[in-house]
DNA sequence: TAGTAAACGATAATTCTTATCGTCTGTCAA
DNA sequence: TTGACAGACGATAAGAATTATCGTTTACTA
């Protein structure tokens, strides 16, 4: 099949990035993975195909793919430890541009059905909702 | 006022931890903070009261407070970068014991009202729901 | 008030991620 | 096709966040 190769080439053209061997192998291997792999896990797999590849290249390309919208990262806020100081039931609005996090009261969001058990047998304690979007500040900046 | 001091003493007794000066000042300062402070931000404030305090002590006590349920961390998965490999609309079940993350289809979760704009003017792009609870494996381990 | 477990401060170590830099390669126009 | 050049690569140093180590001090209990 060369359909995926052709697709990747087109994908790169759409996003204005060069089609390199490393980038293509990385993309194909990532497409074949499941779950929520870390850069190290991706690196381990790619090294089997390209033993000389650098971990830095893996990081750089994962970021590139995420910025291009080809892949998505699991959490918008995987950075540093943050402590929650709002003891009221609330959720979070996360700006996809500036990454700012602000609170929104549970009541202001139209509530979730609070199942006790989900399919699979997972026992629910609570819901934590990230509303991802554009904060007012970034909306203003964008419309310039 | 010594009411808060008394309360903190009781709180410590409930959780079986010693009442130290550092721990008490840390607690009181954290209670007075808003938003989602980082350990460094907490450290900066506590140092004004206890200049000799160590950053390690701040970290150790924040973790202690979180384990005891006195405070909560903003994100269950703030650790390392993870890439999402499931392109279907879905959310996540996060186990509060083993921290494992598994997917749950949007349809299997009773959907959210998809407002376009929230109070405050935040423009919604999508929702990311963490269902926090106990995974089947940990339920089995717990009931021993 | 003494004995002991826990907590503290200083700081080394670890982990994850990004920056730097010299070399190499893909793109594009001639 | 063939250069010129921007961009990508690999190696590795640097940086940021967090945790571990360890000798000293402190809080709890009897
Ligand atoms: Mn919050
Ligand atoms: Mn997922
Ligand atoms: Zn913003
Ligand atoms: Zn679990």
PDB file of N, CA and C in Angstrom, chain B residues 34-135:
ATOM      1  N   UNK B  34      -5.877  31.605  46.500  1.00  0.00           N
ATOM      2  CA  UNK B  34      -6.955  31.326  45.561  1.00  0.00           C
ATOM      3  C   UNK B  34      -6.394  30.732  44.285  1.00  0.00           C
ATOM      4  N   UNK B  35      -7.282  30.259  43.444  1.00  0.00           N
ATOM      5  CA  UNK B  35      -6.851  29.763  42.150  1.00  0.00           C
ATOM      6  C   UNK B  35      -6.182  28.405  42.227  1.00  0.00           C
ATOM      7  N   UNK B  36      -5.067  28.257  41.516  1.00  0.00           N
ATOM      8  CA  UNK B  36      -4.411  26.957  41.377  1.00  0.00           C
ATOM      9  C   UNK B  36      -2.909  27.112  41.508  1.00  0.00           C
ATOM     10  N   UNK B  37      -2.448  27.430  42.723  1.00  0.00           N
ATOM     11  CA  UNK B  37      -1.027  27.743  42.905  1.00  0.00           C
ATOM     12  C   UNK B  37      -0.112  26.526  42.733  1.00  0.00           C
ATOM     13  N   UNK B  38       1.098  26.825  42.298  1.00  0.00           N
ATOM     14  CA  UNK B  38       2.141  25.807  42.183  1.00  0.00           C
ATOM     15  C   UNK B  38       2.897  25.735  43.504  1.00  0.00           C
ATOM     16  N   UNK B  39       3.643  24.639  43.712  1.00  0.00           N
ATOM     17  CA  UNK B  39       4.466  24.535  44.920  1.00  0.00           C
ATOM     18  C   UNK B  39       5.416  25.721  45.080  1.00  0.00           C
ATOM     19  N   UNK B  40       5.974  26.209  44.003  1.00  0.00           N
ATOM     20  CA  UNK B  40       6.870  27.361  44.074  1.00  0.00           C
ATOM     21  C   UNK B  40       6.149  28.603  44.597  1.00  0.00           C
ATOM     22  N   UNK B  41       4.929  28.793  44.140  1.00  0.00           N
ATOM     23  CA  UNK B  41       4.152  29.950  44.585  1.00  0.00           C
ATOM     24  C   UNK B  41       3.827  29.848  46.073  1.00  0.00           C
ATOM     25  N   UNK B  42       3.484  28.644  46.506  1.00  0.00           N
ATOM     26  CA  UNK B  42       3.229  28.442  47.931  1.00  0.00           C
ATOM     27  C   UNK B  42       4.514  28.693  48.717  1.00  0.00           C
ATOM     28  N   UNK B  43       5.588  28.131  48.229  1.00  0.00           N
ATOM     29  CA  UNK B  43       6.909  28.295  48.861  1.00  0.00           C
ATOM     30  C   UNK B  43       7.263  29.770  49.049  1.00  0.00           C
ATOM     31  N   UNK B  44       7.057  30.551  48.017  1.00  0.00           N
ATOM     32  CA  UNK B  44       7.383  31.984  48.073  1.00  0.00           C
ATOM     33  C   UNK B  44       6.624  32.678  49.200  1.00  0.00           C
ATOM     34  N   UNK B  45       5.383  32.311  49.365  1.00  0.00           N
ATOM     35  CA  UNK B  45       4.585  32.947  50.419  1.00  0.00           C
ATOM     36  C   UNK B  45       4.995  32.488  51.803  1.00  0.00           C
ATOM     37  N   UNK B  46       5.249  31.198  51.932  1.00  0.00           N
ATOM     38  CA  UNK B  46       5.580  30.661  53.257  1.00  0.00           C
ATOM     39  C   UNK B  46       6.926  31.199  53.718  1.00  0.00           C
ATOM     40  N   UNK B  47       7.830  31.425  52.779  1.00  0.00           N
ATOM     41  CA  UNK B  47       9.161  31.918  53.135  1.00  0.00           C
ATOM     42  C   UNK B  47       9.110  33.281  53.827  1.00  0.00           C
ATOM     43  N   UNK B  48       8.065  34.042  53.546  1.00  0.00           N
ATOM     44  CA  UNK B  48       7.936  35.339  54.223  1.00  0.00           C
ATOM     45  C   UNK B  48       7.708  35.155  55.717  1.00  0.00           C
ATOM     46  N   UNK B  49       7.040  34.086  56.077  1.00  0.00           N
ATOM     47  CA  UNK B  49       6.777  33.806  57.496  1.00  0.00           C
ATOM     48  C   UNK B  49       7.902  32.972  58.113  1.00  0.00           C
ATOM     49  N   UNK B  50       8.405  32.013  57.335  1.00  0.00           N
ATOM     50  CA  UNK B  50       9.472  31.134  57.825  1.00  0.00           C
ATOM     51  C   UNK B  50      10.595  31.145  56.798  1.00  0.00           C
ATOM     52  N   UNK B  51      11.507  32.116  56.899  1.00  0.00           N
ATOM     53  CA  UNK B  51      12.541  32.270  55.869  1.00  0.00           C
ATOM     54  C   UNK B  51      13.420  31.037  55.699  1.00  0.00           C
ATOM     55  N   UNK B  52      13.543  30.225  56.735  1.00  0.00           N
ATOM     56  CA  UNK B  52      14.463  29.081  56.670  1.00  0.00           C
ATOM     57  C   UNK B  52      13.805  27.830  56.091  1.00  0.00           C
ATOM     58  N   UNK B  53      12.537  27.908  55.722  1.00  0.00           N
ATOM     59  CA  UNK B  53      11.854  26.689  55.265  1.00  0.00           C
ATOM     60  C   UNK B  53      12.443  26.197  53.949  1.00  0.00           C
ATOM     61  N   UNK B  54      12.392  24.900  53.771  1.00  0.00           N
ATOM     62  CA  UNK B  54      12.949  24.302  52.547  1.00  0.00           C
ATOM     63  C   UNK B  54      11.833  23.998  51.542  1.00  0.00           C
ATOM     64  N   UNK B  55      12.183  24.135  50.280  1.00  0.00           N
ATOM     65  CA  UNK B  55      11.215  23.805  49.233  1.00  0.00           C
ATOM     66  C   UNK B  55      10.783  22.349  49.332  1.00  0.00           C
ATOM     67  N   UNK B  56      11.713  21.491  49.746  1.00  0.00           N
ATOM     68  CA  UNK B  56      11.372  20.070  49.893  1.00  0.00           C
ATOM     69  C   UNK B  56      10.269  19.873  50.922  1.00  0.00           C
ATOM     70  N   UNK B  57      10.317  20.656  51.977  1.00  0.00           N
ATOM     71  CA  UNK B  57       9.281  20.568  53.008  1.00  0.00           C
ATOM     72  C   UNK B  57       7.927  20.973  52.438  1.00  0.00           C
ATOM     73  N   UNK B  58       7.930  21.993  51.606  1.00  0.00           N
ATOM     74  CA  UNK B  58       6.678  22.409  50.971  1.00  0.00           C
ATOM     75  C   UNK B  58       6.118  21.285  50.115  1.00  0.00           C
ATOM     76  N   UNK B  59       6.962  20.697  49.292  1.00  0.00           N
ATOM     77  CA  UNK B  59       6.517  19.576  48.461  1.00  0.00           C
ATOM     78  C   UNK B  59       5.994  18.429  49.315  1.00  0.00           C
ATOM     79  N   UNK B  60       6.767  18.058  50.334  1.00  0.00           N
ATOM     80  CA  UNK B  60       6.375  16.919  51.162  1.00  0.00           C
ATOM     81  C   UNK B  60       5.024  17.163  51.813  1.00  0.00           C
ATOM     82  N   UNK B  61       4.791  18.373  52.290  1.00  0.00           N
ATOM     83  CA  UNK B  61       3.535  18.638  52.988  1.00  0.00           C
ATOM     84  C   UNK B  61       2.360  18.812  52.038  1.00  0.00           C
ATOM     85  N   UNK B  62       2.610  19.380  50.880  1.00  0.00           N
ATOM     86  CA  UNK B  62       1.523  19.439  49.904  1.00  0.00           C
ATOM     87  C   UNK B  62       1.068  18.018  49.557  1.00  0.00           C
ATOM     88  N   UNK B  63       2.030  17.146  49.330  1.00  0.00           N
ATOM     89  CA  UNK B  63       1.653  15.758  49.043  1.00  0.00           C
ATOM     90  C   UNK B  63       0.899  15.125  50.202  1.00  0.00           C
ATOM     91  N   UNK B  64       1.361  15.408  51.388  1.00  0.00           N
ATOM     92  CA  UNK B  64       0.693  14.880  52.579  1.00  0.00           C
ATOM     93  C   UNK B  64      -0.743  15.386  52.648  1.00  0.00           C
ATOM     94  N   UNK B  65      -0.925  16.673  52.423  1.00  0.00           N
ATOM     95  CA  UNK B  65      -2.266  17.252  52.460  1.00  0.00           C
ATOM     96  C   UNK B  65      -3.154  16.620  51.384  1.00  0.00           C
ATOM     97  N   UNK B  66      -2.605  16.412  50.215  1.00  0.00           N
ATOM     98  CA  UNK B  66      -3.392  15.821  49.133  1.00  0.00           C
ATOM     99  C   UNK B  66      -3.758  14.376  49.461  1.00  0.00           C
ATOM    100  N   UNK B  67      -2.783  13.622  49.973  1.00  0.00           N
ATOM    101  CA  UNK B  67      -3.074  12.228  50.351  1.00  0.00           C
ATOM    102  C   UNK B  67      -4.132  12.156  51.447  1.00  0.00           C
ATOM    103  N   UNK B  68      -4.099  13.123  52.341  1.00  0.00           N
ATOM    104  CA  UNK B  68      -5.067  13.135  53.441  1.00  0.00           C
ATOM    105  C   UNK B  68      -6.428  13.672  53.012  1.00  0.00           C
ATOM    106  N   UNK B  69      -6.509  14.191  51.812  1.00  0.00           N
ATOM    107  CA  UNK B  69      -7.768  14.745  51.346  1.00  0.00           C
ATOM    108  C   UNK B  69      -8.045  16.146  51.857  1.00  0.00           C
ATOM    109  N   UNK B  70      -7.048  16.792  52.467  1.00  0.00           N
ATOM    110  CA  UNK B  70      -7.219  18.156  52.971  1.00  0.00           C
ATOM    111  C   UNK B  70      -7.250  19.137  51.811  1.00  0.00           C
ATOM    112  N   UNK B  71      -6.377  18.918  50.843  1.00  0.00           N
ATOM    113  CA  UNK B  71      -6.436  19.664  49.587  1.00  0.00           C
ATOM    114  C   UNK B  71      -6.504  18.669  48.439  1.00  0.00           C
ATOM    115  N   UNK B  72      -6.736  19.193  47.271  1.00  0.00           N
ATOM    116  CA  UNK B  72      -6.864  18.357  46.079  1.00  0.00           C
ATOM    117  C   UNK B  72      -5.969  18.931  44.985  1.00  0.00           C
ATOM    118  N   UNK B  73      -5.416  18.079  44.145  1.00  0.00           N
ATOM    119  CA  UNK B  73      -4.659  18.628  43.029  1.00  0.00           C
ATOM    120  C   UNK B  73      -5.573  18.851  41.831  1.00  0.00           C
ATOM    121  N   UNK B  74      -5.229  19.837  41.029  1.00  0.00           N
ATOM    122  CA  UNK B  74      -6.122  20.244  39.949  1.00  0.00           C
ATOM    123  C   UNK B  74      -6.310  19.127  38.937  1.00  0.00           C
ATOM    124  N   UNK B  75      -5.224  18.493  38.546  1.00  0.00           N
ATOM    125  CA  UNK B  75      -5.313  17.472  37.509  1.00  0.00           C
ATOM    126  C   UNK B  75      -4.822  16.135  38.018  1.00  0.00           C
ATOM    127  N   UNK B  76      -5.561  15.082  37.698  1.00  0.00           N
ATOM    128  CA  UNK B  76      -5.126  13.738  38.080  1.00  0.00           C
ATOM    129  C   UNK B  76      -3.941  13.287  37.233  1.00  0.00           C
ATOM    130  N   UNK B  77      -3.759  13.891  36.088  1.00  0.00           N
ATOM    131  CA  UNK B  77      -2.657  13.453  35.224  1.00  0.00           C
ATOM    132  C   UNK B  77      -1.857  14.654  34.743  1.00  0.00           C
ATOM    133  N   UNK B  78      -1.056  15.187  35.676  1.00  0.00           N
ATOM    134  CA  UNK B  78      -0.227  16.335  35.324  1.00  0.00           C
ATOM    135  C   UNK B  78       1.194  15.894  35.034  1.00  0.00           C
ATOM    136  N   UNK B  79       1.411  14.608  34.914  1.00  0.00           N
ATOM    137  CA  UNK B  79       2.781  14.097  34.848  1.00  0.00           C
ATOM    138  C   UNK B  79       3.484  14.342  33.521  1.00  0.00           C
ATOM    139  N   UNK B  80       3.577  13.335  32.700  1.00  0.00           N
ATOM    140  CA  UNK B  80       4.345  13.458  31.456  1.00  0.00           C
ATOM    141  C   UNK B  80       3.404  13.603  30.265  1.00  0.00           C
ATOM    142  N   UNK B  81       3.979  14.062  29.184  1.00  0.00           N
ATOM    143  CA  UNK B  81       3.218  14.213  27.938  1.00  0.00           C
ATOM    144  C   UNK B  81       2.690  12.870  27.452  1.00  0.00           C
ATOM    145  N   UNK B  82       1.438  12.826  27.117  1.00  0.00           N
ATOM    146  CA  UNK B  82       0.820  11.616  26.564  1.00  0.00           C
ATOM    147  C   UNK B  82       0.071  11.979  25.292  1.00  0.00           C
ATOM    148  N   UNK B  83       0.169  11.119  24.309  1.00  0.00           N
ATOM    149  CA  UNK B  83      -0.511  11.374  23.044  1.00  0.00           C
ATOM    150  C   UNK B  83      -1.768  10.530  22.974  1.00  0.00           C
ATOM    151  N   UNK B  84      -2.841  11.141  22.523  1.00  0.00           N
ATOM    152  CA  UNK B  84      -4.128  10.458  22.381  1.00  0.00           C
ATOM    153  C   UNK B  84      -4.181   9.705  21.069  1.00  0.00           C
ATOM    154  N   UNK B  85      -4.401   8.411  21.131  1.00  0.00           N
ATOM    155  CA  UNK B  85      -4.418   7.592  19.925  1.00  0.00           C
ATOM    156  C   UNK B  85      -5.823   7.173  19.518  1.00  0.00           C
ATOM    157  N   UNK B  86      -6.804   7.516  20.324  1.00  0.00           N
ATOM    158  CA  UNK B  86      -8.187   7.171  20.027  1.00  0.00           C
ATOM    159  C   UNK B  86      -8.857   8.382  19.391  1.00  0.00           C
ATOM    160  N   UNK B  87      -9.164   8.269  18.102  1.00  0.00           N
ATOM    161  CA  UNK B  87      -9.681   9.433  17.384  1.00  0.00           C
ATOM    162  C   UNK B  87     -11.200   9.556  17.509  1.00  0.00           C
ATOM    163  N   UNK B  88     -11.826   8.570  18.139  1.00  0.00           N
ATOM    164  CA  UNK B  88     -13.277   8.676  18.334  1.00  0.00           C
ATOM    165  C   UNK B  88     -13.579   9.644  19.471  1.00  0.00           C
ATOM    166  N   UNK B  89     -14.747  10.287  19.426  1.00  0.00           N
ATOM    167  CA  UNK B  89     -15.115  11.169  20.552  1.00  0.00           C
ATOM    168  C   UNK B  89     -15.270  10.333  21.819  1.00  0.00           C
ATOM    169  N   UNK B  90     -14.457  10.642  22.803  1.00  0.00           N
ATOM    170  CA  UNK B  90     -14.514   9.842  24.029  1.00  0.00           C
ATOM    171  C   UNK B  90     -13.980  10.647  25.202  1.00  0.00           C
ATOM    172  N   UNK B  91     -14.169  10.109  26.382  1.00  0.00           N
ATOM    173  CA  UNK B  91     -13.647  10.735  27.598  1.00  0.00           C
ATOM    174  C   UNK B  91     -12.782   9.728  28.352  1.00  0.00           C
ATOM    175  N   UNK B  92     -12.410  10.081  29.583  1.00  0.00           N
ATOM    176  CA  UNK B  92     -11.461   9.228  30.300  1.00  0.00           C
ATOM    177  C   UNK B  92     -11.937   8.846  31.683  1.00  0.00           C
ATOM    178  N   UNK B  93     -11.672   7.596  32.025  1.00  0.00           N
ATOM    179  CA  UNK B  93     -11.877   7.122  33.388  1.00  0.00           C
ATOM    180  C   UNK B  93     -10.508   7.049  34.048  1.00  0.00           C
ATOM    181  N   UNK B  94     -10.346   7.791  35.112  1.00  0.00           N
ATOM    182  CA  UNK B  94      -9.066   7.857  35.805  1.00  0.00           C
ATOM    183  C   UNK B  94      -9.229   7.224  37.173  1.00  0.00           C
ATOM    184  N   UNK B  95      -8.425   6.211  37.451  1.00  0.00           N
ATOM    185  CA  UNK B  95      -8.525   5.530  38.747  1.00  0.00           C
ATOM    186  C   UNK B  95      -7.760   6.332  39.797  1.00  0.00           C
ATOM    187  N   UNK B  96      -8.445   6.651  40.889  1.00  0.00           N
ATOM    188  CA  UNK B  96      -7.813   7.467  41.925  1.00  0.00           C
ATOM    189  C   UNK B  96      -6.818   6.655  42.751  1.00  0.00           C
ATOM    190  N   UNK B  97      -6.812   5.360  42.590  1.00  0.00           N
ATOM    191  CA  UNK B  97      -5.847   4.546  43.336  1.00  0.00           C
ATOM    192  C   UNK B  97      -4.595   4.270  42.499  1.00  0.00           C
ATOM    193  N   UNK B  98      -4.776   3.695  41.301  1.00  0.00           N
ATOM    194  CA  UNK B  98      -3.607   3.300  40.507  1.00  0.00           C
ATOM    195  C   UNK B  98      -3.292   4.299  39.397  1.00  0.00           C
ATOM    196  N   UNK B  99      -4.098   5.347  39.254  1.00  0.00           N
ATOM    197  CA  UNK B  99      -3.875   6.415  38.271  1.00  0.00           C
ATOM    198  C   UNK B  99      -4.002   5.956  36.816  1.00  0.00           C
ATOM    199  N   UNK B 100      -4.513   4.757  36.588  1.00  0.00           N
ATOM    200  CA  UNK B 100      -4.657   4.287  35.212  1.00  0.00           C
ATOM    201  C   UNK B 100      -5.727   5.096  34.487  1.00  0.00           C
ATOM    202  N   UNK B 101      -5.522   5.270  33.202  1.00  0.00           N
ATOM    203  CA  UNK B 101      -6.450   6.044  32.377  1.00  0.00           C
ATOM    204  C   UNK B 101      -7.011   5.151  31.291  1.00  0.00           C
ATOM    205  N   UNK B 102      -8.339   5.019  31.222  1.00  0.00           N
ATOM    206  CA  UNK B 102      -8.919   4.264  30.120  1.00  0.00           C
ATOM    207  C   UNK B 102     -10.043   5.055  29.472  1.00  0.00           C
ATOM    208  N   UNK B 103     -10.302   4.713  28.242  1.00  0.00           N
ATOM    209  CA  UNK B 103     -11.248   5.471  27.436  1.00  0.00           C
ATOM    210  C   UNK B 103     -12.683   5.039  27.701  1.00  0.00           C
ATOM    211  N   UNK B 104     -13.591   5.972  27.569  1.00  0.00           N
ATOM    212  CA  UNK B 104     -15.019   5.645  27.563  1.00  0.00           C
ATOM    213  C   UNK B 104     -15.683   6.464  26.470  1.00  0.00           C
ATOM    214  N   UNK B 105     -16.440   5.783  25.627  1.00  0.00           N
ATOM    215  CA  UNK B 105     -17.056   6.466  24.504  1.00  0.00           C
ATOM    216  C   UNK B 105     -18.028   7.530  24.988  1.00  0.00           C
ATOM    217  N   UNK B 106     -18.048   8.608  24.224  1.00  0.00           N
ATOM    218  CA  UNK B 106     -18.943   9.721  24.544  1.00  0.00           C
ATOM    219  C   UNK B 106     -20.376   9.233  24.744  1.00  0.00           C
ATOM    220  N   UNK B 107     -20.775   8.316  23.885  1.00  0.00           N
ATOM    221  CA  UNK B 107     -22.162   7.824  23.930  1.00  0.00           C
ATOM    222  C   UNK B 107     -22.447   7.038  25.203  1.00  0.00           C
ATOM    223  N   UNK B 108     -21.418   6.362  25.731  1.00  0.00           N
ATOM    224  CA  UNK B 108     -21.618   5.549  26.926  1.00  0.00           C
ATOM    225  C   UNK B 108     -21.695   6.384  28.192  1.00  0.00           C
ATOM    226  N   UNK B 109     -21.516   7.642  28.070  1.00  0.00           N
ATOM    227  CA  UNK B 109     -21.479   8.542  29.242  1.00  0.00           C
ATOM    228  C   UNK B 109     -22.645   9.510  29.254  1.00  0.00           C
ATOM    229  N   UNK B 110     -23.749   9.446  28.658  1.00  0.00           N
ATOM    230  CA  UNK B 110     -24.759  10.474  28.880  1.00  0.00           C
ATOM    231  C   UNK B 110     -24.202  11.872  28.631  1.00  0.00           C
ATOM    232  N   UNK B 111     -24.630  12.459  27.553  1.00  0.00           N
ATOM    233  CA  UNK B 111     -23.908  13.600  26.986  1.00  0.00           C
ATOM    234  C   UNK B 111     -24.095  14.889  27.756  1.00  0.00           C
ATOM    235  N   UNK B 112     -23.203  15.800  27.488  1.00  0.00           N
ATOM    236  CA  UNK B 112     -23.244  17.116  28.100  1.00  0.00           C
ATOM    237  C   UNK B 112     -24.057  18.066  27.242  1.00  0.00           C
ATOM    238  N   UNK B 113     -24.650  19.078  27.871  1.00  0.00           N
ATOM    239  CA  UNK B 113     -25.246  20.148  27.075  1.00  0.00           C
ATOM    240  C   UNK B 113     -24.124  20.940  26.412  1.00  0.00           C
ATOM    241  N   UNK B 114     -24.140  21.052  25.108  1.00  0.00           N
ATOM    242  CA  UNK B 114     -23.031  21.722  24.437  1.00  0.00           C
ATOM    243  C   UNK B 114     -23.348  23.183  24.188  1.00  0.00           C
ATOM    244  N   UNK B 115     -23.206  23.968  25.254  1.00  0.00           N
ATOM    245  CA  UNK B 115     -23.338  25.414  25.114  1.00  0.00           C
ATOM    246  C   UNK B 115     -22.307  25.933  24.131  1.00  0.00           C
ATOM    247  N   UNK B 116     -22.629  26.991  23.492  1.00  0.00           N
ATOM    248  CA  UNK B 116     -21.628  27.623  22.638  1.00  0.00           C
ATOM    249  C   UNK B 116     -20.796  28.626  23.428  1.00  0.00           C
ATOM    250  N   UNK B 117     -21.502  29.372  24.302  1.00  0.00           N
ATOM    251  CA  UNK B 117     -20.790  30.340  25.144  1.00  0.00           C
ATOM    252  C   UNK B 117     -21.176  30.128  26.596  1.00  0.00           C
ATOM    253  N   UNK B 118     -20.207  30.179  27.453  1.00  0.00           N
ATOM    254  CA  UNK B 118     -20.468  30.040  28.881  1.00  0.00           C
ATOM    255  C   UNK B 118     -20.487  31.416  29.519  1.00  0.00           C
ATOM    256  N   UNK B 119     -21.095  31.521  30.711  1.00  0.00           N
ATOM    257  CA  UNK B 119     -21.036  32.802  31.426  1.00  0.00           C
ATOM    258  C   UNK B 119     -19.593  33.248  31.589  1.00  0.00           C
ATOM    259  N   UNK B 120     -19.315  34.484  31.267  1.00  0.00           N
ATOM    260  CA  UNK B 120     -17.936  34.979  31.272  1.00  0.00           C
ATOM    261  C   UNK B 120     -17.423  35.156  29.856  1.00  0.00           C
ATOM    262  N   UNK B 121     -18.119  34.561  28.885  1.00  0.00           N
ATOM    263  CA  UNK B 121     -17.748  34.755  27.493  1.00  0.00           C
ATOM    264  C   UNK B 121     -16.781  33.736  26.948  1.00  0.00           C
ATOM    265  N   UNK B 122     -16.576  32.645  27.661  1.00  0.00           N
ATOM    266  CA  UNK B 122     -15.654  31.616  27.198  1.00  0.00           C
ATOM    267  C   UNK B 122     -16.277  30.846  26.036  1.00  0.00           C
ATOM    268  N   UNK B 123     -15.551  30.742  24.930  1.00  0.00           N
ATOM    269  CA  UNK B 123     -16.064  30.085  23.728  1.00  0.00           C
ATOM    270  C   UNK B 123     -15.697  28.608  23.735  1.00  0.00           C
ATOM    271  N   UNK B 124     -16.707  27.748  23.766  1.00  0.00           N
ATOM    272  CA  UNK B 124     -16.463  26.314  23.936  1.00  0.00           C
ATOM    273  C   UNK B 124     -16.041  25.660  22.625  1.00  0.00           C
ATOM    274  N   UNK B 125     -14.963  24.928  22.670  1.00  0.00           N
ATOM    275  CA  UNK B 125     -14.566  24.095  21.534  1.00  0.00           C
ATOM    276  C   UNK B 125     -14.987  22.646  21.744  1.00  0.00           C
ATOM    277  N   UNK B 126     -14.645  22.129  22.920  1.00  0.00           N
ATOM    278  CA  UNK B 126     -15.024  20.750  23.234  1.00  0.00           C
ATOM    279  C   UNK B 126     -14.961  20.523  24.736  1.00  0.00           C
ATOM    280  N   UNK B 127     -15.497  19.403  25.157  1.00  0.00           N
ATOM    281  CA  UNK B 127     -15.433  19.016  26.553  1.00  0.00           C
ATOM    282  C   UNK B 127     -14.496  17.821  26.710  1.00  0.00           C
ATOM    283  N   UNK B 128     -13.742  17.851  27.779  1.00  0.00           N
ATOM    284  CA  UNK B 128     -12.914  16.689  28.124  1.00  0.00           C
ATOM    285  C   UNK B 128     -13.258  16.298  29.548  1.00  0.00           C
ATOM    286  N   UNK B 129     -13.901  15.162  29.674  1.00  0.00           N
ATOM    287  CA  UNK B 129     -14.383  14.732  30.988  1.00  0.00           C
ATOM    288  C   UNK B 129     -13.464  13.664  31.559  1.00  0.00           C
ATOM    289  N   UNK B 130     -13.002  13.899  32.781  1.00  0.00           N
ATOM    290  CA  UNK B 130     -12.347  12.843  33.550  1.00  0.00           C
ATOM    291  C   UNK B 130     -13.357  12.291  34.539  1.00  0.00           C
ATOM    292  N   UNK B 131     -13.663  11.036  34.368  1.00  0.00           N
ATOM    293  CA  UNK B 131     -14.483  10.358  35.368  1.00  0.00           C
ATOM    294  C   UNK B 131     -13.520   9.759  36.378  1.00  0.00           C
ATOM    295  N   UNK B 132     -13.529  10.300  37.589  1.00  0.00           N
ATOM    296  CA  UNK B 132     -12.575   9.850  38.592  1.00  0.00           C
ATOM    297  C   UNK B 132     -13.259   8.867  39.522  1.00  0.00           C
ATOM    298  N   UNK B 133     -12.592   7.765  39.764  1.00  0.00           N
ATOM    299  CA  UNK B 133     -13.196   6.732  40.593  1.00  0.00           C
ATOM    300  C   UNK B 133     -12.252   5.563  40.802  1.00  0.00           C
ATOM    301  N   UNK B 134     -12.819   4.382  40.969  1.00  0.00           N
ATOM    302  CA  UNK B 134     -12.004   3.195  41.228  1.00  0.00           C
ATOM    303  C   UNK B 134     -12.194   2.207  40.084  1.00  0.00           C
ATOM    304  N   UNK B 135     -11.098   1.811  39.481  1.00  0.00           N
ATOM    305  CA  UNK B 135     -11.156   0.863  38.373  1.00  0.00           C
ATOM    306  C   UNK B 135     -11.480  -0.545  38.915  1.00  0.00           C
TER     307      UNK B 135
END
